[in-house]
Tab-separated table of C-alpha atoms and ligand atoms in Angstrom:
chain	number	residue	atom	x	y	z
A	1	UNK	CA	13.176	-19.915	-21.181
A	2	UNK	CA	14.571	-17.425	-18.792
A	3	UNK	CA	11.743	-15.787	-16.661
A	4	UNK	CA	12.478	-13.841	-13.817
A	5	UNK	CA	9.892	-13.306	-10.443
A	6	UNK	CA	9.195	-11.193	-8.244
A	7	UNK	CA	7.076	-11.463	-5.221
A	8	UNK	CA	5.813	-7.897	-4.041
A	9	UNK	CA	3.847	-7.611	-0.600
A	10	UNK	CA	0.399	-4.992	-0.052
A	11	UNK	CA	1.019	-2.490	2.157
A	12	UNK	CA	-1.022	-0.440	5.532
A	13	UNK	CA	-0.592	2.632	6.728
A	14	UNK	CA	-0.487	1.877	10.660
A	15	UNK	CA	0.060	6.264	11.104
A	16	UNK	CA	-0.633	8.430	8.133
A	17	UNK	CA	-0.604	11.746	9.050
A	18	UNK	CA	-1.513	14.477	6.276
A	19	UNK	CA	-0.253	18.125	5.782
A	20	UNK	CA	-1.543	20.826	3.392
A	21	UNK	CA	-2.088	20.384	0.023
A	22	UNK	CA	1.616	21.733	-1.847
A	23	UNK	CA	1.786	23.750	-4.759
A	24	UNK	CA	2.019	20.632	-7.243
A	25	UNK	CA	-0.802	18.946	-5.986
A	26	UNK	CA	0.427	16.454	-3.534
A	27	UNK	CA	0.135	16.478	0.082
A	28	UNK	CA	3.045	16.259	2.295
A	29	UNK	CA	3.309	13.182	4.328
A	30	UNK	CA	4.718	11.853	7.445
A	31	UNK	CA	3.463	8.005	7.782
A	32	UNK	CA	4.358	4.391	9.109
A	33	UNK	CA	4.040	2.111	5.810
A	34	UNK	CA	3.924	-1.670	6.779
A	35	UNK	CA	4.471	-4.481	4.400
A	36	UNK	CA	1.889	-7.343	5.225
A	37	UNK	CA	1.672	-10.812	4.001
A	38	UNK	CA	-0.800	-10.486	0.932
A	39	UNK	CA	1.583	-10.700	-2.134
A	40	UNK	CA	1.124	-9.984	-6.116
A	41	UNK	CA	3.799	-12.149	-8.179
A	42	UNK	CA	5.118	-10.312	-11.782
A	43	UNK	CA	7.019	-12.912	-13.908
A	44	UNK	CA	9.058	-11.046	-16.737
A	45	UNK	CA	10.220	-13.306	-19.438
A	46	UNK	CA	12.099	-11.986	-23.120
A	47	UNK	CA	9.785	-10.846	-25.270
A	48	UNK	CA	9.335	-8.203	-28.341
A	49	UNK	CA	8.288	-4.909	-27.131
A	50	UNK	CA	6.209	-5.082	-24.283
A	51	UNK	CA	3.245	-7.166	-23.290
A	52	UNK	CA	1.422	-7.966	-20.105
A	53	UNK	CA	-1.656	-10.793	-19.058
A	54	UNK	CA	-3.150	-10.523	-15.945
A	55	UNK	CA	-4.685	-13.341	-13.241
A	56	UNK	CA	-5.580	-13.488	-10.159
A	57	UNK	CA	-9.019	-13.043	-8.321
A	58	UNK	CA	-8.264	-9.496	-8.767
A	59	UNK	CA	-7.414	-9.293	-12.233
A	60	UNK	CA	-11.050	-8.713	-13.514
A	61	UNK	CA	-11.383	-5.423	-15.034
A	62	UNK	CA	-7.684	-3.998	-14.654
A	63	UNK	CA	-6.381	-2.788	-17.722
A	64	UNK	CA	-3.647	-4.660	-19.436
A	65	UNK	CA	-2.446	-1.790	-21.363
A	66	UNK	CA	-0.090	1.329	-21.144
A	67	UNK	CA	-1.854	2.858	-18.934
A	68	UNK	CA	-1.205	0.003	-15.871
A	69	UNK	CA	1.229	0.922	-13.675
A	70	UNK	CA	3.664	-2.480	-14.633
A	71	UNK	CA	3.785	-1.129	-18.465
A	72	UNK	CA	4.496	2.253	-17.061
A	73	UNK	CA	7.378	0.744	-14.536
A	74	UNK	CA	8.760	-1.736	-17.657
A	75	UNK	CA	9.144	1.138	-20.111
A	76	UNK	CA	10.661	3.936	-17.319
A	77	UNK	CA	13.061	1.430	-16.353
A	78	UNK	CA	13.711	0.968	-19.969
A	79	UNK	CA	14.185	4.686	-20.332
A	80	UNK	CA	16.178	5.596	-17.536
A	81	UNK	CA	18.579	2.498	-18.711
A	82	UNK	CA	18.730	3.138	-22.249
A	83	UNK	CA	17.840	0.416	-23.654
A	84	UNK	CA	14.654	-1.034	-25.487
A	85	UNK	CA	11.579	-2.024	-23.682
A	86	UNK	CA	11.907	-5.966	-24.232
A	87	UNK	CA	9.406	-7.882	-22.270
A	88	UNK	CA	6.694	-10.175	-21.147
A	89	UNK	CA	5.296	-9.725	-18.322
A	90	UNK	CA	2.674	-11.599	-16.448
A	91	UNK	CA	1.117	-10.193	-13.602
A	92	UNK	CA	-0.805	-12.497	-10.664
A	93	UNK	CA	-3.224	-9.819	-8.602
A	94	UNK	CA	-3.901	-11.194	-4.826
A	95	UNK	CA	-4.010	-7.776	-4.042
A	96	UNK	CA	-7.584	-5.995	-3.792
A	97	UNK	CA	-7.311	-2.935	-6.491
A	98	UNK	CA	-7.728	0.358	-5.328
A	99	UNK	CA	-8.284	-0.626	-1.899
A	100	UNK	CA	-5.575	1.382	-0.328
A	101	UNK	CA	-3.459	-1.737	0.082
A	102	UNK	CA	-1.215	-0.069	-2.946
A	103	UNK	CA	-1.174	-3.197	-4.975
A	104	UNK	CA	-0.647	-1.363	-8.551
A	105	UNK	CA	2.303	0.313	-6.813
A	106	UNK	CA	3.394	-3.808	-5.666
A	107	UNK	CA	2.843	-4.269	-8.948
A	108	UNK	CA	4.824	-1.567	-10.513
A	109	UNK	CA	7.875	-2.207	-7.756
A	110	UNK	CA	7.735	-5.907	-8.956
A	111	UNK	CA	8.406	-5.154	-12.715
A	112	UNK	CA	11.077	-3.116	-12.078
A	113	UNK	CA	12.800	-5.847	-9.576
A	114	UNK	CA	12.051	-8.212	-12.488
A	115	UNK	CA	13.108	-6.027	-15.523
A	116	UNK	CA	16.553	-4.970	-13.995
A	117	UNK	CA	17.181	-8.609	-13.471
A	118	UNK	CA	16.464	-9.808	-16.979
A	119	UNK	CA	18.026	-6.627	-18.495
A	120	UNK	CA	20.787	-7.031	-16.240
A	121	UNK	CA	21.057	-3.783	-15.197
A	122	UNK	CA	22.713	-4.279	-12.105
A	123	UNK	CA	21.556	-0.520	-10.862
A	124	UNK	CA	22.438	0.558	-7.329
A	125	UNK	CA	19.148	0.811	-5.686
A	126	UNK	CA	19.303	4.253	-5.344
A	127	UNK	CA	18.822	4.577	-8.634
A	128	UNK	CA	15.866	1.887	-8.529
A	129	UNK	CA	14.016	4.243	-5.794
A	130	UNK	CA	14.630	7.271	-8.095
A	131	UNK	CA	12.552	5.647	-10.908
A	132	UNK	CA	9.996	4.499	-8.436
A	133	UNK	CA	9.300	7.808	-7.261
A	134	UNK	CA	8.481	8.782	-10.741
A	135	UNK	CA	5.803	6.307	-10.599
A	136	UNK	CA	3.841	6.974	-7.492
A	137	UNK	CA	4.083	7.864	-3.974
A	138	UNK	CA	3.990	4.343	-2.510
A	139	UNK	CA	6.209	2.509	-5.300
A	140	UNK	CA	9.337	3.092	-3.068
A	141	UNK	CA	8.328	1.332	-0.344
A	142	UNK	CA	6.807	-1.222	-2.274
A	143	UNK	CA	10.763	-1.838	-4.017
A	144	UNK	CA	12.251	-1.949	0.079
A	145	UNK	CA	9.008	-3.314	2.276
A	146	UNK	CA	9.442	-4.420	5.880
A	147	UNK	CA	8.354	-1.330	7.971
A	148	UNK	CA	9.495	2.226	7.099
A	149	UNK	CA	8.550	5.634	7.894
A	150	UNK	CA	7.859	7.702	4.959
A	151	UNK	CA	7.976	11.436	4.194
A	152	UNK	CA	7.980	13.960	1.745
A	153	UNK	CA	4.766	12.579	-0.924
A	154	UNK	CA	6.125	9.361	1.012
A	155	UNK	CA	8.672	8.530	-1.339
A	156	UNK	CA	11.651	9.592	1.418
A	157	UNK	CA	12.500	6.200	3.628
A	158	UNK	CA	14.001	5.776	6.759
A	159	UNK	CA	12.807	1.312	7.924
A	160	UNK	CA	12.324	1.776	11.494
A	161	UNK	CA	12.398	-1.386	13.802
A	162	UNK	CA	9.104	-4.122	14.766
A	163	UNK	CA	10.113	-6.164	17.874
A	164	UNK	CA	7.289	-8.699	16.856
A	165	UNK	CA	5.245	-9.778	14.351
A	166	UNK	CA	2.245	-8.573	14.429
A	167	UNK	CA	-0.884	-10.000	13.370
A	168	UNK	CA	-3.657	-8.144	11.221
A	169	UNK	CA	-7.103	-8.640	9.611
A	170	UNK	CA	-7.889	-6.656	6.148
A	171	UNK	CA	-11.563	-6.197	5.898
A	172	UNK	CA	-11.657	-5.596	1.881
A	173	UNK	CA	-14.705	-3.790	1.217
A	174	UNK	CA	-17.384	-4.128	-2.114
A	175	UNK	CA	-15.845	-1.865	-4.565
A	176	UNK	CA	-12.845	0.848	-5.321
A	177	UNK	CA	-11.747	4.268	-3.618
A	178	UNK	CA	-9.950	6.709	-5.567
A	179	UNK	CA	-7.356	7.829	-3.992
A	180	UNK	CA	-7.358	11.643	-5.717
A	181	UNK	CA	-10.578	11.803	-5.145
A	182	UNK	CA	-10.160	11.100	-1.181
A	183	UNK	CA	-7.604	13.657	-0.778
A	184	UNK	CA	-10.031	16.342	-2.908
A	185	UNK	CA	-12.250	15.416	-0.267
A	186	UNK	CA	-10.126	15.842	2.835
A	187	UNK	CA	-9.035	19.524	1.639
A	188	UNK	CA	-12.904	20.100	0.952
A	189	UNK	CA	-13.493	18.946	4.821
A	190	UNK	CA	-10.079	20.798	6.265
A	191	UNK	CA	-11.458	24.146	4.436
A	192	UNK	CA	-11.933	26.123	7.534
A	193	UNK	CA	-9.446	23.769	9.514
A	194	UNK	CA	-6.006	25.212	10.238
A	195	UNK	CA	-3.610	22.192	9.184
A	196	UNK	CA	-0.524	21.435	11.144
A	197	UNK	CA	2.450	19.791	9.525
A	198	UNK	CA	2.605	16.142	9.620
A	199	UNK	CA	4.056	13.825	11.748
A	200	UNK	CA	4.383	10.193	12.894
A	201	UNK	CA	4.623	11.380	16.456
A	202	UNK	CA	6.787	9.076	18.820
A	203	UNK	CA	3.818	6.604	20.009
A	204	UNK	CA	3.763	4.237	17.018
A	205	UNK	CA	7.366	4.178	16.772
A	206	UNK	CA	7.900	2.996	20.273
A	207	UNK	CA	4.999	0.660	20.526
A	208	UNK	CA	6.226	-1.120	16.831
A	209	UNK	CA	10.282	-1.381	18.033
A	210	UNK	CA	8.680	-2.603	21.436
A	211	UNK	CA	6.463	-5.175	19.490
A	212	UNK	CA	3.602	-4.250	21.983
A	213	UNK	CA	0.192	-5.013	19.608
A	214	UNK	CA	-1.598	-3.327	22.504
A	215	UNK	CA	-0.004	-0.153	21.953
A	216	UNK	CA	0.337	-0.174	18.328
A	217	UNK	CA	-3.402	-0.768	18.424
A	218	UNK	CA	-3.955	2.552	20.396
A	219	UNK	CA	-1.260	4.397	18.185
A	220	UNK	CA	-3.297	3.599	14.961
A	221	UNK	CA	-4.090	6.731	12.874
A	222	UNK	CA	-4.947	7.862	9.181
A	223	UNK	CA	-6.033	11.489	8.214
A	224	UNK	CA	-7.691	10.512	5.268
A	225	UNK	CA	-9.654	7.848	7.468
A	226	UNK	CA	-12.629	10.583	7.844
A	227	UNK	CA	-13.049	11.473	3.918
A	228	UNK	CA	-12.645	8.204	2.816
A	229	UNK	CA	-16.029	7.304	5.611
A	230	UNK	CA	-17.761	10.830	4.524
A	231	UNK	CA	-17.207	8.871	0.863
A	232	UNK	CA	-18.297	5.675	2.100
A	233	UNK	CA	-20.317	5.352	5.116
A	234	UNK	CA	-20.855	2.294	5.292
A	235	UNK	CA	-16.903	2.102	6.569
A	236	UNK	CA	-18.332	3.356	9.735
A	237	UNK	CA	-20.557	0.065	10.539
A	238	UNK	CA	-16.889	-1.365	9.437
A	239	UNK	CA	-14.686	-0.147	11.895
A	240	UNK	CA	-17.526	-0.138	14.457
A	241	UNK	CA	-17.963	-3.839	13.858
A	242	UNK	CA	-14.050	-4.816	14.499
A	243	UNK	CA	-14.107	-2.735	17.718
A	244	UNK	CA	-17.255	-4.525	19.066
A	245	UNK	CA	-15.255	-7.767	17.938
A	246	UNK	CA	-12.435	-7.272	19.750
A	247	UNK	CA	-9.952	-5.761	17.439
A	248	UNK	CA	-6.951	-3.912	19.166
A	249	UNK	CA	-7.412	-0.773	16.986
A	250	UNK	CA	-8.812	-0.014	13.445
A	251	UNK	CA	-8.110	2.209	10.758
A	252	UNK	CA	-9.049	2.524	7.595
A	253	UNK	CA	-5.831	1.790	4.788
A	254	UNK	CA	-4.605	4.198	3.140
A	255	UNK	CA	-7.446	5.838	1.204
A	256	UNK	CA	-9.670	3.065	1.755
A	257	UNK	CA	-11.900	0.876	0.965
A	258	UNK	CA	-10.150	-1.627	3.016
A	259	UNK	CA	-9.971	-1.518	6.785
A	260	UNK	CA	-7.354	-3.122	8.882
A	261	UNK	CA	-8.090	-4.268	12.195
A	262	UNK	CA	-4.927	-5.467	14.674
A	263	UNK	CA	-4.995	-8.870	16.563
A	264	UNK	CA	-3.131	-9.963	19.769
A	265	UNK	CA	-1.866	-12.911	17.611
A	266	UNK	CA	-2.387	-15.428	15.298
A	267	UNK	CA	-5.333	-17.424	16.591
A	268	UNK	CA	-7.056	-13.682	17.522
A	269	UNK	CA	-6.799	-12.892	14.107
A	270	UNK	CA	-8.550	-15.889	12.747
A	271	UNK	CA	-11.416	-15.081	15.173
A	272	UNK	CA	-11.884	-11.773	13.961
A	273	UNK	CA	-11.867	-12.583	10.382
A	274	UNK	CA	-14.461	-15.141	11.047
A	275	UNK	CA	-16.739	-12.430	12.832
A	276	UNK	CA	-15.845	-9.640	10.398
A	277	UNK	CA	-16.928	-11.984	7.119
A	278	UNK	CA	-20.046	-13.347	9.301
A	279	UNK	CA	-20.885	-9.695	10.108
A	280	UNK	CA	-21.542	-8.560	6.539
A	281	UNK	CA	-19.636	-5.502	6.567
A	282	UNK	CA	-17.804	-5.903	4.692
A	283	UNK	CA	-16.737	-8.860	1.546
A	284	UNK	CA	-14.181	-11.037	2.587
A	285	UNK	CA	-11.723	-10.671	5.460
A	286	UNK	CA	-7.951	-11.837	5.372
A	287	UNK	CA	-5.506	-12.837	8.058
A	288	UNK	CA	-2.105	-11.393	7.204
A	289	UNK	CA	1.236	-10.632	9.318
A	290	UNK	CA	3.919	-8.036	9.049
A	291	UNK	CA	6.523	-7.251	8.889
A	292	UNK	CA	6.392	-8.490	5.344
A	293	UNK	CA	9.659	-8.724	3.599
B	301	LIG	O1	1.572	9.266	-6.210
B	301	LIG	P1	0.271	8.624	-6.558
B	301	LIG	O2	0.110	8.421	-8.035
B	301	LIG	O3	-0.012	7.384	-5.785
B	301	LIG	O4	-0.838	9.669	-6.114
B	301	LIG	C1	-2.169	9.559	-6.542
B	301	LIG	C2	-2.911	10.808	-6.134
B	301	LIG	O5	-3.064	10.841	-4.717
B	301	LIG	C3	-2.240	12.107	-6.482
B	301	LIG	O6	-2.563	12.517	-7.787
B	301	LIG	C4	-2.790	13.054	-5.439
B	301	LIG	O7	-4.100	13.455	-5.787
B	301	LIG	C5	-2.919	12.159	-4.225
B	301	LIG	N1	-1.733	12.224	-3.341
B	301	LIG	C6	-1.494	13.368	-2.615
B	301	LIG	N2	-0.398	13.439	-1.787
B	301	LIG	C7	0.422	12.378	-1.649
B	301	LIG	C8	0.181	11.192	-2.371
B	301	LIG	C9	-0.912	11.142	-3.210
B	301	LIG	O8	-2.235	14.346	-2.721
B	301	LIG	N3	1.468	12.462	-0.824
């Protein structure tokens, strides 16, 4: 039977940098998104309507109904096409959930690689992007991956050059962050702040198309890194942890729960996953690289 598949990298935000909350709710954006090697797999085969199964070590407890994001991705494809929603899809989850690594947005990116392939759609991928936005802020990126600068709710792309690959440890943390409810909390913190508009600045940029993990390291940034710690403070003994270790920077990923610690290469890496996991701070720590493609 024909079965399509599509392999869809997590994602880090090595600079997120967060402006005032806009008039519909979202927060403007400038940010570095970086594709790492952690991947969820979608397989979409012919089938009546639409169904989906779920594996993985992070498939426990993630709905397999309209309300997950791959459903939601089949059935706007579907829509924007014109034609009837006409799939199976299986989903495998290597990605943490709600972790900040975006993997529902991986996952929603991957179904509509898949479904435009078995529908034969042949859509430019303009078109693609433009139905990914729909879906969430990070699905774009997840549909292009590699390294990109985002703006706007960080749906607007521009890939931006890595002279190296550069070697990173994910310290996936006991539980989920919701990533509404991190932002809620950064405006509650930034009440009396005066908020500047966002930007990537030039640092990250040059260090990342210089491939200099020593620079990127000091570059590393994330707004939303002190909510998501003021949510969960046990982050702090986290990041404090990878630092003491050795680590080249840490952030925090996106909203969190997962921190991401930066290596000087390979073997580094494996060192500091072995003392991050030893340290108990956090519940399992994996070596990736990015660029991922
Ligand atoms: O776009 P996505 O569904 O991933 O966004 C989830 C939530 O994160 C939004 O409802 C909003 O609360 C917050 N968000 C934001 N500004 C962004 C992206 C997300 O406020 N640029």
């Amino acid at each position: 039977m024909l079965q399509v598949i599509a392999r869809v990298p997590a994602k880090i935000n090595p600079v997120l940098s967060v402006g005032p909350k806009r008039p519909d709710g979202f927060h403007d954006l400038a940010t570095v998104f970086h594709a790492v090697s952690l991947y969820d797999e979608v397989r979409a085969a012919p089938g009546d309507g639409v169904s989906l199964t779920l594996s993985g070590p992070y498939a426990v407890g993630v709905p397999a109904d309209d309300s997950n994001l791959a459903v939601r991705a089949a059935h706007a494809l579907a829509a924007h096409a014109g034609v009837p929603t006409q799939v199976t899809l299986s989903v495998h989850k290597e990605i943490p959930v709600a972790a900040g690594l975006a993997g529902g947005s991986a996952d929603a990116a991957g179904t509509l690689r898949a479904c435009a392939r078995l529908w034969q759609l042949e859509l430019p991928d303009a078109e693609l992007a433009a139905v990914a936005a729909s879906l969430g802020s990070d699905v774009p990126f997840a549909l292009m991956a590699g390294t990109a600068e985002g703006t706007g709710r960080g749906e607007r792309l521009r890939a931006i050059p890595v002279g190296a690959r550069l070697h990173w440890v994910l310290a996936v943390a006991d539980g989920e962050l919701s990533t509404p409810a991190v932002y809620a909390r950064l405006d509650e913190l930034r009440q009396d702040r005066c908020v500047a508009s966002p930007s990537v600045g030039d640092d990250m940029p040059a260090a990342l198309a210089a491939g200099d993990p020593q620079a990127v390291g000091r570059a590393l940034r994330n707004d939303l890194q002190e909510a998501a710690v003021s949510l969960r403070p046990a982050l702090a003994d986290t990041l404090r942890t990878g630092a003491d270790l050795g680590a080249l920077g840490g952030i925090v990923s996106g909203s969190g729960p997962t921190c991401v610690f930066l290596a000087r290469d390979g073997a580094h890496a494996a060192d500091l996953a072995t003392g991050m996991a030893a340290s108990g701070t956090c519940a399992e720590a994996l070596v990736v690289h990015g660029p991922a493609a």
